[in-house]
Amino acid sequence: MENKRYLINFLILLPLIYLFLKIFEFEISRYLAVIVGLILNAYYFDNIIIYNKTLFSIIPACTCSFEMSLFLAYVFATPKTPMKYKLIYSSFGILVINLINILRIILILKNAHLTNYSLIHDMISFIIFPTVLILNIIWVRILIKVGIVKNIKINLIDK
């Protein structure tokens, strides 16, 4: 029953959180352009960065709003967990996702001169999903450690 409740909570929260974050995507992309521009000492305006005489646009898809939505829905859907834990861990996770995203954008810009920009972009962008997966695994480990979730071992082989 608890698994069904979690799944229902997750499936309700995911689109709600995503639609909420979607409202702020352009503003987030502008902040990302400012931060990356300052780190790289590059010219930036609005959501545009000029790096190595090349114009880059930080579009709403660059904000990782979907990945943040997955992470937040995963954490907030967890039943029988105090809101304090959810808020603290969510803040930590959002910070980590944004720091990794800034690193991702910097790596893309620094390697944009290589032969196939799309391939470079996609390969470097892949680091976001494993980051969210690792954060979710850490969340479960924390819940096991504090005793909210029981450490259940699943036998895949029938006895």
XYZ file of C-alpha atoms in Angstrom:
159
model
C 0.000 0.000 0.000
C 2.830 2.384 0.882
C 4.406 1.874 -2.577
C 1.136 2.776 -4.298
C 0.806 5.886 -2.156
C 4.343 6.947 -3.017
C 3.779 6.357 -6.726
C 0.505 8.306 -6.727
C 2.148 11.179 -4.802
C 5.064 11.172 -7.251
C 2.835 11.142 -10.336
C 0.784 14.042 -8.986
C 3.752 16.114 -7.809
C 5.961 15.702 -10.896
C 3.757 17.616 -13.372
C 2.759 20.201 -10.749
C 6.356 20.979 -9.818
C 7.416 20.996 -13.467
C 4.641 23.396 -14.461
C 5.578 25.651 -11.541
C 9.287 25.696 -12.474
C 8.389 26.204 -16.141
C 7.033 29.657 -15.202
C 10.522 30.719 -14.090
C 12.651 29.047 -16.778
C 13.493 32.204 -18.703
C 14.489 34.069 -15.522
C 16.607 31.106 -14.418
C 18.289 31.026 -17.839
C 19.147 34.718 -17.450
C 20.712 34.080 -14.020
C 22.666 31.158 -15.449
C 24.002 33.396 -18.227
C 25.118 35.976 -15.661
C 26.821 33.396 -13.434
C 28.559 31.596 -16.302
C 29.525 34.911 -17.910
C 31.103 36.079 -14.657
C 32.942 32.794 -14.101
C 34.309 32.741 -17.655
C 34.910 36.481 -17.711
C 32.774 36.619 -20.849
C 30.318 39.221 -22.039
C 26.709 38.391 -21.204
C 23.406 40.093 -21.790
C 19.991 38.769 -20.865
C 20.328 35.029 -21.590
C 23.149 35.425 -24.113
C 26.850 34.745 -23.521
C 29.601 35.674 -25.949
C 32.528 33.337 -25.399
C 35.524 33.022 -27.747
C 33.771 35.292 -30.254
C 30.815 32.906 -30.403
C 27.283 33.701 -29.334
C 25.592 31.191 -27.019
C 22.013 31.351 -25.875
C 21.051 29.849 -22.529
C 17.530 28.728 -23.366
C 14.863 27.575 -20.885
C 15.753 23.929 -21.589
C 19.230 24.668 -20.156
C 17.786 25.331 -16.698
C 17.361 21.643 -15.773
C 13.819 22.345 -14.633
C 12.705 18.848 -15.596
C 15.556 17.240 -13.675
C 14.859 19.454 -10.660
C 11.178 18.469 -10.913
C 12.086 14.774 -10.907
C 14.297 15.271 -7.867
C 11.768 17.361 -5.928
C 8.865 15.037 -6.735
C 10.945 12.061 -5.615
C 11.787 13.715 -2.284
C 8.408 15.305 -1.527
C 6.420 12.193 -2.482
C 8.169 10.175 0.224
C 5.556 9.191 2.795
C 6.101 9.195 6.569
C 8.999 11.639 6.303
C 9.053 14.880 8.296
C 8.745 18.004 6.157
C 11.900 19.355 7.825
C 13.975 16.547 6.256
C 12.343 17.082 2.875
C 13.004 20.840 2.894
C 16.613 20.526 4.038
C 17.470 17.794 1.544
C 15.580 19.519 -1.286
C 17.555 22.714 -0.721
C 20.793 20.743 -0.757
C 19.785 18.828 -3.898
C 18.675 21.905 -5.824
C 21.991 23.567 -4.963
C 23.920 20.519 -6.210
C 21.864 20.267 -9.417
C 22.409 23.965 -10.153
C 26.144 23.793 -9.449
C 26.477 20.763 -11.732
C 24.394 22.561 -14.352
C 26.683 25.604 -14.220
C 29.666 23.283 -14.582
C 27.915 21.574 -17.499
C 27.336 24.873 -19.293
C 30.941 25.941 -18.721
C 32.251 22.626 -20.080
C 30.012 22.949 -23.137
C 31.237 26.492 -23.862
C 34.887 25.561 -23.334
C 34.566 22.615 -25.738
C 32.217 24.217 -28.270
C 35.062 24.710 -30.716
C 35.435 20.956 -31.221
C 34.135 19.365 -34.381
C 30.567 18.377 -33.538
C 28.931 20.851 -31.150
C 25.715 18.840 -30.832
C 27.593 15.693 -29.845
C 29.731 17.609 -27.321
C 26.615 19.279 -25.908
C 24.729 16.004 -25.547
C 27.663 14.090 -24.050
C 28.355 16.753 -21.428
C 24.648 17.248 -20.706
C 24.342 13.596 -19.748
C 25.912 14.368 -16.322
C 22.643 15.871 -15.082
C 20.580 12.666 -14.952
C 23.217 10.649 -13.054
C 23.480 13.577 -10.630
C 19.745 13.397 -9.912
C 19.925 9.601 -9.631
C 22.801 9.808 -7.135
C 20.933 12.450 -5.109
C 17.892 10.165 -4.984
C 20.013 7.224 -3.835
C 21.558 9.404 -1.122
C 18.022 10.410 -0.042
C 17.044 6.770 0.425
C 20.293 6.079 2.311
C 19.561 8.986 4.660
C 16.037 7.705 5.268
C 17.408 4.241 6.034
C 20.031 5.719 8.370
C 17.481 7.733 10.395
C 15.094 4.776 10.490
C 12.252 6.175 8.397
C 12.727 3.505 5.735
C 13.574 -0.051 6.643
C 16.554 -1.561 4.864
C 14.775 -4.270 2.895
C 16.766 -6.815 0.954
C 14.932 -8.235 -2.020
C 15.589 -11.795 -3.114
C 15.399 -12.081 -6.858
C 15.702 -15.848 -6.749
C 12.752 -17.917 -5.561
C 13.533 -20.328 -2.784
